[in-house]
Amino acid sequence: MTRSFFLAGLFLSLSIAAAPVLSEVAPTSMGADARVRSVLYSPVDVIRLDTQLRVNTAIELGTGERIDSVLLGDSEAFEVEVLSNRATVSVKPKIAGAETNMTIYTGRRTITLAISEGRSRNPTYRLVLRYPDSSPARSAPAAASSRDIGYAWSGDKSLKPVRIWNDGQATYFAFPPGIRPSVFGVDSTGREVTLNSGTNGSVVRVPGIRPEYSIRIGTQVLCIEHIDDGVTTDATEIARLQAWEF
């Protein structure tokens, strides 16, 4: 009996030790009022955001950021709005004690937050993001003498672009004449995300770099995946791609 209890206790201890440690980065006060806070951005951190009923929280991403899309775990418990400047997100809780996650995608980076209502007596009125440097955090810009063409595809090949590439700041899809599909991002759950895009002739440009995209016309779908080791330095190829960029 004693040995059984010992083994059970040992198994429980090992299970607890092996469990992943979840840690959130808490913003710090910017001055005398703790309700105005800032946080240093890191692509691998989850930012803690304390909210309160009947209180609105503004998340300010800063100059040069433009929000492409926002994913919210519980849209019934929290009201989220992207302001017209495309660099500020408004968050307002609707249910007491609610908790959820939110992911913000910009043309430069991905920002992950854990949002809760009522966890702190001092909710955040304003959260300002700071960055370690002025360079994009999601991906390093490609050098002028290189382009990233590392993309694989699967699905309806009638929608396959002539070329797919990125320059470190934006992703380009060059389609054959007469093909005008819609380009979507794909989030971590496999859902399609609407993107801000621009079109010049047969080339579609979307800001930023994502691991997955989908190209769609009606029920026809082509899946695109960004793969490693796809950078080209071939001068002829780079000149061809640069001629399409805008």
PDB file of C-alpha atoms in Angstrom:
ATOM      1  CA  MET A   1       0.000   0.000   0.000  1.00  0.00           C
ATOM      2  CA  THR A   2       2.762   2.403   1.006  1.00  0.00           C
ATOM      3  CA  ARG A   3       4.660   1.625  -2.193  1.00  0.00           C
ATOM      4  CA  SER A   4       1.520   2.311  -4.272  1.00  0.00           C
ATOM      5  CA  PHE A   5       1.042   5.711  -2.636  1.00  0.00           C
ATOM      6  CA  PHE A   6       4.724   6.500  -3.188  1.00  0.00           C
ATOM      7  CA  LEU A   7       4.544   5.626  -6.896  1.00  0.00           C
ATOM      8  CA  ALA A   8       1.345   7.621  -7.322  1.00  0.00           C
ATOM      9  CA  GLY A   9       2.932  10.619  -5.629  1.00  0.00           C
ATOM     10  CA  LEU A  10       6.072  10.289  -7.726  1.00  0.00           C
ATOM     11  CA  PHE A  11       4.027  10.142 -10.934  1.00  0.00           C
ATOM     12  CA  LEU A  12       2.063  13.238  -9.892  1.00  0.00           C
ATOM     13  CA  SER A  13       5.267  15.140  -9.083  1.00  0.00           C
ATOM     14  CA  LEU A  14       6.812  14.243 -12.423  1.00  0.00           C
ATOM     15  CA  SER A  15       3.636  15.260 -14.249  1.00  0.00           C
ATOM     16  CA  ILE A  16       3.623  18.649 -12.540  1.00  0.00           C
ATOM     17  CA  ALA A  17       7.321  19.152 -13.264  1.00  0.00           C
ATOM     18  CA  ALA A  18       6.788  18.324 -16.931  1.00  0.00           C
ATOM     19  CA  ALA A  19       3.842  20.702 -17.334  1.00  0.00           C
ATOM     20  CA  PRO A  20       4.599  23.802 -19.419  1.00  0.00           C
ATOM     21  CA  VAL A  21       5.048  27.059 -17.540  1.00  0.00           C
ATOM     22  CA  LEU A  22       2.662  29.782 -18.695  1.00  0.00           C
ATOM     23  CA  SER A  23       3.919  33.309 -18.157  1.00  0.00           C
ATOM     24  CA  GLU A  24       2.479  36.654 -19.193  1.00  0.00           C
ATOM     25  CA  VAL A  25       4.318  39.951 -19.522  1.00  0.00           C
ATOM     26  CA  ALA A  26       2.686  42.625 -17.353  1.00  0.00           C
ATOM     27  CA  PRO A  27       2.815  46.228 -18.616  1.00  0.00           C
ATOM     28  CA  THR A  28       4.391  48.835 -16.337  1.00  0.00           C
ATOM     29  CA  SER A  29       3.232  52.316 -15.379  1.00  0.00           C
ATOM     30  CA  MET A  30       4.360  55.212 -17.579  1.00  0.00           C
ATOM     31  CA  GLY A  31       4.071  57.763 -14.779  1.00  0.00           C
ATOM     32  CA  ALA A  32       2.157  58.659 -11.639  1.00  0.00           C
ATOM     33  CA  ASP A  33      -1.086  57.042 -12.811  1.00  0.00           C
ATOM     34  CA  ALA A  34      -0.795  53.250 -13.051  1.00  0.00           C
ATOM     35  CA  ARG A  35      -3.758  53.056 -15.407  1.00  0.00           C
ATOM     36  CA  VAL A  36      -1.578  54.360 -18.256  1.00  0.00           C
ATOM     37  CA  ARG A  37       0.980  51.663 -19.035  1.00  0.00           C
ATOM     38  CA  SER A  38       3.528  50.519 -21.576  1.00  0.00           C
ATOM     39  CA  VAL A  39       5.091  47.195 -22.496  1.00  0.00           C
ATOM     40  CA  LEU A  40       8.185  46.223 -24.480  1.00  0.00           C
ATOM     41  CA  TYR A  41       7.143  44.043 -27.409  1.00  0.00           C
ATOM     42  CA  SER A  42       8.635  40.624 -28.050  1.00  0.00           C
ATOM     43  CA  PRO A  43       7.275  38.221 -30.690  1.00  0.00           C
ATOM     44  CA  VAL A  44       7.409  35.309 -28.217  1.00  0.00           C
ATOM     45  CA  ASP A  45       5.632  37.050 -25.304  1.00  0.00           C
ATOM     46  CA  VAL A  46       1.974  37.076 -24.292  1.00  0.00           C
ATOM     47  CA  ILE A  47       1.005  40.518 -22.984  1.00  0.00           C
ATOM     48  CA  ARG A  48      -1.326  40.691 -19.980  1.00  0.00           C
ATOM     49  CA  LEU A  49      -4.201  43.162 -20.296  1.00  0.00           C
ATOM     50  CA  ASP A  50      -6.372  43.914 -17.238  1.00  0.00           C
ATOM     51  CA  THR A  51      -9.795  45.367 -18.047  1.00  0.00           C
ATOM     52  CA  GLN A  52     -12.919  46.281 -16.099  1.00  0.00           C
ATOM     53  CA  LEU A  53     -16.636  46.517 -16.825  1.00  0.00           C
ATOM     54  CA  ARG A  54     -17.760  49.935 -18.107  1.00  0.00           C
ATOM     55  CA  VAL A  55     -14.131  50.873 -18.791  1.00  0.00           C
ATOM     56  CA  ASN A  56     -12.636  51.185 -22.275  1.00  0.00           C
ATOM     57  CA  THR A  57      -8.994  50.237 -22.886  1.00  0.00           C
ATOM     58  CA  ALA A  58      -6.999  51.626 -25.834  1.00  0.00           C
ATOM     59  CA  ILE A  59      -4.057  49.614 -27.183  1.00  0.00           C
ATOM     60  CA  GLU A  60      -1.718  51.905 -29.127  1.00  0.00           C
ATOM     61  CA  LEU A  61       0.672  50.113 -31.495  1.00  0.00           C
ATOM     62  CA  GLY A  62       2.660  53.186 -32.498  1.00  0.00           C
ATOM     63  CA  THR A  63       3.775  55.057 -35.597  1.00  0.00           C
ATOM     64  CA  GLY A  64       4.402  52.912 -38.656  1.00  0.00           C
ATOM     65  CA  GLU A  65       2.110  50.077 -37.574  1.00  0.00           C
ATOM     66  CA  ARG A  66      -1.017  49.285 -39.583  1.00  0.00           C
ATOM     67  CA  ILE A  67      -3.427  46.620 -38.387  1.00  0.00           C
ATOM     68  CA  ASP A  68      -4.347  43.980 -40.963  1.00  0.00           C
ATOM     69  CA  SER A  69      -6.627  41.856 -38.792  1.00  0.00           C
ATOM     70  CA  VAL A  70      -7.575  41.051 -35.190  1.00  0.00           C
ATOM     71  CA  LEU A  71      -8.505  37.615 -33.870  1.00  0.00           C
ATOM     72  CA  LEU A  72     -10.537  37.488 -30.635  1.00  0.00           C
ATOM     73  CA  GLY A  73     -11.220  34.306 -28.688  1.00  0.00           C
ATOM     74  CA  ASP A  74     -14.544  35.338 -27.083  1.00  0.00           C
ATOM     75  CA  SER A  75     -16.443  37.991 -29.007  1.00  0.00           C
ATOM     76  CA  GLU A  76     -19.463  37.672 -26.692  1.00  0.00           C
ATOM     77  CA  ALA A  77     -17.465  38.635 -23.599  1.00  0.00           C
ATOM     78  CA  PHE A  78     -15.402  41.457 -25.115  1.00  0.00           C
ATOM     79  CA  GLU A  79     -16.127  44.225 -27.613  1.00  0.00           C
ATOM     80  CA  VAL A  80     -13.160  45.020 -29.866  1.00  0.00           C
ATOM     81  CA  GLU A  81     -12.864  47.793 -32.443  1.00  0.00           C
ATOM     82  CA  VAL A  82      -9.995  48.876 -34.696  1.00  0.00           C
ATOM     83  CA  LEU A  83      -9.930  52.674 -34.856  1.00  0.00           C
ATOM     84  CA  SER A  84      -9.754  54.579 -38.127  1.00  0.00           C
ATOM     85  CA  ASN A  85      -6.003  55.211 -37.808  1.00  0.00           C
ATOM     86  CA  ARG A  86      -5.485  51.395 -38.093  1.00  0.00           C
ATOM     87  CA  ALA A  87      -2.908  51.577 -35.275  1.00  0.00           C
ATOM     88  CA  THR A  88      -5.168  51.566 -32.194  1.00  0.00           C
ATOM     89  CA  VAL A  89      -7.468  48.859 -30.831  1.00  0.00           C
ATOM     90  CA  SER A  90     -10.323  49.546 -28.415  1.00  0.00           C
ATOM     91  CA  VAL A  91     -11.209  46.767 -25.931  1.00  0.00           C
ATOM     92  CA  LYS A  92     -14.271  46.811 -23.645  1.00  0.00           C
ATOM     93  CA  PRO A  93     -15.432  43.841 -21.528  1.00  0.00           C
ATOM     94  CA  LYS A  94     -19.135  42.915 -21.472  1.00  0.00           C
ATOM     95  CA  ILE A  95     -19.159  39.971 -19.032  1.00  0.00           C
ATOM     96  CA  ALA A  96     -17.789  40.014 -15.478  1.00  0.00           C
ATOM     97  CA  GLY A  97     -14.822  37.726 -14.829  1.00  0.00           C
ATOM     98  CA  ALA A  98     -14.353  36.908 -18.507  1.00  0.00           C
ATOM     99  CA  GLU A  99     -10.987  35.832 -19.886  1.00  0.00           C
ATOM    100  CA  THR A 100      -9.861  35.345 -23.473  1.00  0.00           C
ATOM    101  CA  ASN A 101      -6.977  35.824 -25.890  1.00  0.00           C
ATOM    102  CA  MET A 102      -6.496  38.288 -28.717  1.00  0.00           C
ATOM    103  CA  THR A 103      -3.998  38.296 -31.582  1.00  0.00           C
ATOM    104  CA  ILE A 104      -3.277  41.435 -33.601  1.00  0.00           C
ATOM    105  CA  TYR A 105      -1.659  41.132 -37.043  1.00  0.00           C
ATOM    106  CA  THR A 106       0.055  44.152 -38.572  1.00  0.00           C
ATOM    107  CA  GLY A 107       2.193  44.484 -41.666  1.00  0.00           C
ATOM    108  CA  ARG A 108       5.263  44.164 -39.420  1.00  0.00           C
ATOM    109  CA  ARG A 109       4.500  41.814 -36.541  1.00  0.00           C
ATOM    110  CA  THR A 110       2.107  39.597 -34.592  1.00  0.00           C
ATOM    111  CA  ILE A 111       1.034  40.772 -31.120  1.00  0.00           C
ATOM    112  CA  THR A 112      -0.468  38.286 -28.636  1.00  0.00           C
ATOM    113  CA  LEU A 113      -2.485  39.288 -25.562  1.00  0.00           C
ATOM    114  CA  ALA A 114      -4.245  37.556 -22.658  1.00  0.00           C
ATOM    115  CA  ILE A 115      -7.259  39.673 -21.665  1.00  0.00           C
ATOM    116  CA  SER A 116      -9.188  39.423 -18.406  1.00  0.00           C
ATOM    117  CA  GLU A 117     -11.953  41.360 -16.661  1.00  0.00           C
ATOM    118  CA  GLY A 118     -11.762  42.161 -12.963  1.00  0.00           C
ATOM    119  CA  ARG A 119      -8.437  40.443 -12.270  1.00  0.00           C
ATOM    120  CA  SER A 120      -6.890  43.699 -11.072  1.00  0.00           C
ATOM    121  CA  ARG A 121      -8.272  46.637  -9.087  1.00  0.00           C
ATOM    122  CA  ASN A 122      -6.375  48.926 -11.435  1.00  0.00           C
ATOM    123  CA  PRO A 123      -7.553  48.314 -15.003  1.00  0.00           C
ATOM    124  CA  THR A 124      -5.513  49.607 -17.910  1.00  0.00           C
ATOM    125  CA  TYR A 125      -6.994  52.683 -19.572  1.00  0.00           C
ATOM    126  CA  ARG A 126      -4.230  53.002 -22.138  1.00  0.00           C
ATOM    127  CA  LEU A 127      -1.570  50.478 -23.198  1.00  0.00           C
ATOM    128  CA  VAL A 128       1.343  51.740 -25.308  1.00  0.00           C
ATOM    129  CA  LEU A 129       3.572  49.220 -27.084  1.00  0.00           C
ATOM    130  CA  ARG A 130       7.295  49.919 -27.256  1.00  0.00           C
ATOM    131  CA  TYR A 131       9.736  48.159 -29.569  1.00  0.00           C
ATOM    132  CA  PRO A 132      13.412  47.236 -29.123  1.00  0.00           C
ATOM    133  CA  ASP A 133      14.294  48.855 -32.463  1.00  0.00           C
ATOM    134  CA  SER A 134      12.619  50.339 -35.496  1.00  0.00           C
ATOM    135  CA  SER A 135      13.002  47.273 -37.688  1.00  0.00           C
ATOM    136  CA  PRO A 136      10.032  44.940 -38.258  1.00  0.00           C
ATOM    137  CA  ALA A 137       9.863  42.220 -35.657  1.00  0.00           C
ATOM    138  CA  ARG A 138       7.934  39.634 -37.611  1.00  0.00           C
ATOM    139  CA  SER A 139      10.550  39.191 -40.299  1.00  0.00           C
ATOM    140  CA  ALA A 140      13.822  40.721 -41.370  1.00  0.00           C
ATOM    141  CA  PRO A 141      13.560  42.687 -44.606  1.00  0.00           C
ATOM    142  CA  ALA A 142      15.047  40.949 -47.580  1.00  0.00           C
ATOM    143  CA  ALA A 143      18.149  42.587 -48.988  1.00  0.00           C
ATOM    144  CA  ALA A 144      17.732  44.509 -52.245  1.00  0.00           C
ATOM    145  CA  SER A 145      19.822  41.802 -53.922  1.00  0.00           C
ATOM    146  CA  SER A 146      17.558  38.943 -52.787  1.00  0.00           C
ATOM    147  CA  ARG A 147      13.927  37.853 -52.728  1.00  0.00           C
ATOM    148  CA  ASP A 148      12.171  35.080 -50.805  1.00  0.00           C
ATOM    149  CA  ILE A 149      10.411  32.718 -53.221  1.00  0.00           C
ATOM    150  CA  GLY A 150      10.014  29.833 -50.764  1.00  0.00           C
ATOM    151  CA  TYR A 151       6.363  28.856 -51.208  1.00  0.00           C
ATOM    152  CA  ALA A 152       4.663  25.487 -51.683  1.00  0.00           C
ATOM    153  CA  TRP A 153       1.100  24.941 -52.843  1.00  0.00           C
ATOM    154  CA  SER A 154      -1.674  22.333 -52.820  1.00  0.00           C
ATOM    155  CA  GLY A 155      -5.234  22.289 -54.096  1.00  0.00           C
ATOM    156  CA  ASP A 156      -6.827  23.601 -57.282  1.00  0.00           C
ATOM    157  CA  LYS A 157      -3.858  24.282 -59.551  1.00  0.00           C
ATOM    158  CA  SER A 158      -5.992  26.314 -61.966  1.00  0.00           C
ATOM    159  CA  LEU A 159      -5.594  29.133 -59.406  1.00  0.00           C
ATOM    160  CA  LYS A 160      -1.822  28.753 -59.105  1.00  0.00           C
ATOM    161  CA  PRO A 161       0.037  32.081 -59.422  1.00  0.00           C
ATOM    162  CA  VAL A 162       2.852  32.471 -61.931  1.00  0.00           C
ATOM    163  CA  ARG A 163       5.069  33.696 -59.073  1.00  0.00           C
ATOM    164  CA  ILE A 164       4.781  34.073 -55.288  1.00  0.00           C
ATOM    165  CA  TRP A 165       7.455  35.982 -53.357  1.00  0.00           C
ATOM    166  CA  ASN A 166       8.068  38.490 -50.599  1.00  0.00           C
ATOM    167  CA  ASP A 167      10.532  41.343 -50.174  1.00  0.00           C
ATOM    168  CA  GLY A 168      10.542  41.176 -46.362  1.00  0.00           C
ATOM    169  CA  GLN A 169       7.765  43.770 -46.082  1.00  0.00           C
ATOM    170  CA  ALA A 170       4.984  42.461 -48.312  1.00  0.00           C
ATOM    171  CA  THR A 171       3.962  39.288 -50.148  1.00  0.00           C
ATOM    172  CA  TYR A 172       3.197  39.320 -53.871  1.00  0.00           C
ATOM    173  CA  PHE A 173       1.050  36.988 -55.979  1.00  0.00           C
ATOM    174  CA  ALA A 174       1.430  37.282 -59.768  1.00  0.00           C
ATOM    175  CA  PHE A 175      -1.471  35.578 -61.569  1.00  0.00           C
ATOM    176  CA  PRO A 176      -1.916  34.564 -65.197  1.00  0.00           C
ATOM    177  CA  PRO A 177      -3.999  36.951 -67.338  1.00  0.00           C
ATOM    178  CA  GLY A 178      -7.729  36.586 -66.713  1.00  0.00           C
ATOM    179  CA  ILE A 179      -7.384  35.083 -63.215  1.00  0.00           C
ATOM    180  CA  ARG A 180      -8.729  37.359 -60.450  1.00  0.00           C
ATOM    181  CA  PRO A 181      -9.029  35.324 -57.236  1.00  0.00           C
ATOM    182  CA  SER A 182      -9.273  36.549 -53.647  1.00  0.00           C
ATOM    183  CA  VAL A 183      -6.234  36.113 -51.366  1.00  0.00           C
ATOM    184  CA  PHE A 184      -6.798  35.312 -47.678  1.00  0.00           C
ATOM    185  CA  GLY A 185      -4.497  34.768 -44.726  1.00  0.00           C
ATOM    186  CA  VAL A 186      -4.914  31.549 -42.733  1.00  0.00           C
ATOM    187  CA  ASP A 187      -4.729  31.743 -38.934  1.00  0.00           C
ATOM    188  CA  SER A 188      -3.435  29.115 -36.486  1.00  0.00           C
ATOM    189  CA  THR A 189      -6.857  27.421 -36.327  1.00  0.00           C
ATOM    190  CA  GLY A 190      -7.087  27.071 -40.105  1.00  0.00           C
ATOM    191  CA  ARG A 191      -9.645  29.839 -40.571  1.00  0.00           C
ATOM    192  CA  GLU A 192      -9.396  32.300 -43.441  1.00  0.00           C
ATOM    193  CA  VAL A 193      -8.616  35.913 -42.516  1.00  0.00           C
ATOM    194  CA  THR A 194      -9.471  38.863 -44.739  1.00  0.00           C
ATOM    195  CA  LEU A 195      -6.393  40.902 -45.702  1.00  0.00           C
ATOM    196  CA  ASN A 196      -5.887  44.446 -46.909  1.00  0.00           C
ATOM    197  CA  SER A 197      -4.575  44.027 -50.436  1.00  0.00           C
ATOM    198  CA  GLY A 198      -3.628  46.103 -53.435  1.00  0.00           C
ATOM    199  CA  THR A 199      -3.742  45.143 -57.100  1.00  0.00           C
ATOM    200  CA  ASN A 200      -1.626  46.310 -60.011  1.00  0.00           C
ATOM    201  CA  GLY A 201      -2.556  44.550 -63.230  1.00  0.00           C
ATOM    202  CA  SER A 202      -2.370  40.815 -62.517  1.00  0.00           C
ATOM    203  CA  VAL A 203      -0.279  41.204 -59.326  1.00  0.00           C
ATOM    204  CA  VAL A 204      -1.817  41.213 -55.833  1.00  0.00           C
ATOM    205  CA  ARG A 205       0.168  42.677 -52.916  1.00  0.00           C
ATOM    206  CA  VAL A 206      -0.665  41.964 -49.264  1.00  0.00           C
ATOM    207  CA  PRO A 207       1.246  43.579 -46.365  1.00  0.00           C
ATOM    208  CA  GLY A 208       3.460  41.440 -44.153  1.00  0.00           C
ATOM    209  CA  ILE A 209       4.510  37.807 -44.339  1.00  0.00           C
ATOM    210  CA  ARG A 210       2.305  34.944 -43.150  1.00  0.00           C
ATOM    211  CA  PRO A 211       3.027  31.222 -42.874  1.00  0.00           C
ATOM    212  CA  GLU A 212      -0.104  30.296 -44.847  1.00  0.00           C
ATOM    213  CA  TYR A 213      -2.469  31.792 -47.392  1.00  0.00           C
ATOM    214  CA  SER A 214      -5.473  30.591 -49.346  1.00  0.00           C
ATOM    215  CA  ILE A 215      -6.414  31.667 -52.864  1.00  0.00           C
ATOM    216  CA  ARG A 216     -10.087  31.337 -53.693  1.00  0.00           C
ATOM    217  CA  ILE A 217     -12.629  31.750 -56.474  1.00  0.00           C
ATOM    218  CA  GLY A 218     -16.001  30.488 -55.222  1.00  0.00           C
ATOM    219  CA  THR A 219     -15.500  26.872 -54.135  1.00  0.00           C
ATOM    220  CA  GLN A 220     -12.114  26.586 -55.874  1.00  0.00           C
ATOM    221  CA  VAL A 221      -9.278  26.855 -53.355  1.00  0.00           C
ATOM    222  CA  LEU A 222      -5.479  26.766 -53.555  1.00  0.00           C
ATOM    223  CA  CYS A 223      -3.485  26.566 -50.300  1.00  0.00           C
ATOM    224  CA  ILE A 224      -0.102  28.316 -50.096  1.00  0.00           C
ATOM    225  CA  GLU A 225       2.545  27.581 -47.445  1.00  0.00           C
ATOM    226  CA  HIS A 226       5.678  29.641 -46.770  1.00  0.00           C
ATOM    227  CA  ILE A 227       8.721  27.356 -46.502  1.00  0.00           C
ATOM    228  CA  ASP A 228      12.296  27.910 -45.336  1.00  0.00           C
ATOM    229  CA  ASP A 229      15.419  28.236 -47.479  1.00  0.00           C
ATOM    230  CA  GLY A 230      13.645  29.879 -50.393  1.00  0.00           C
ATOM    231  CA  VAL A 231      15.752  33.025 -50.796  1.00  0.00           C
ATOM    232  CA  THR A 232      17.094  33.643 -54.293  1.00  0.00           C
ATOM    233  CA  THR A 233      19.997  35.902 -55.250  1.00  0.00           C
ATOM    234  CA  ASP A 234      19.683  35.288 -58.990  1.00  0.00           C
ATOM    235  CA  ALA A 235      19.941  38.738 -60.577  1.00  0.00           C
ATOM    236  CA  THR A 236      17.665  37.929 -63.528  1.00  0.00           C
ATOM    237  CA  GLU A 237      14.922  36.527 -61.305  1.00  0.00           C
ATOM    238  CA  ILE A 238      15.157  39.450 -58.868  1.00  0.00           C
ATOM    239  CA  ALA A 239      14.905  42.002 -61.690  1.00  0.00           C
ATOM    240  CA  ARG A 240      11.778  40.246 -62.994  1.00  0.00           C
ATOM    241  CA  LEU A 241      10.147  40.288 -59.553  1.00  0.00           C
ATOM    242  CA  GLN A 242      11.099  43.904 -58.844  1.00  0.00           C
ATOM    243  CA  ALA A 243       9.434  44.940 -62.099  1.00  0.00           C
ATOM    244  CA  TRP A 244       6.145  43.580 -60.688  1.00  0.00           C
ATOM    245  CA  GLU A 245       6.451  45.191 -57.257  1.00  0.00           C
ATOM    246  CA  PHE A 246       4.518  48.299 -56.272  1.00  0.00           C
TER     247      PHE A 246
END
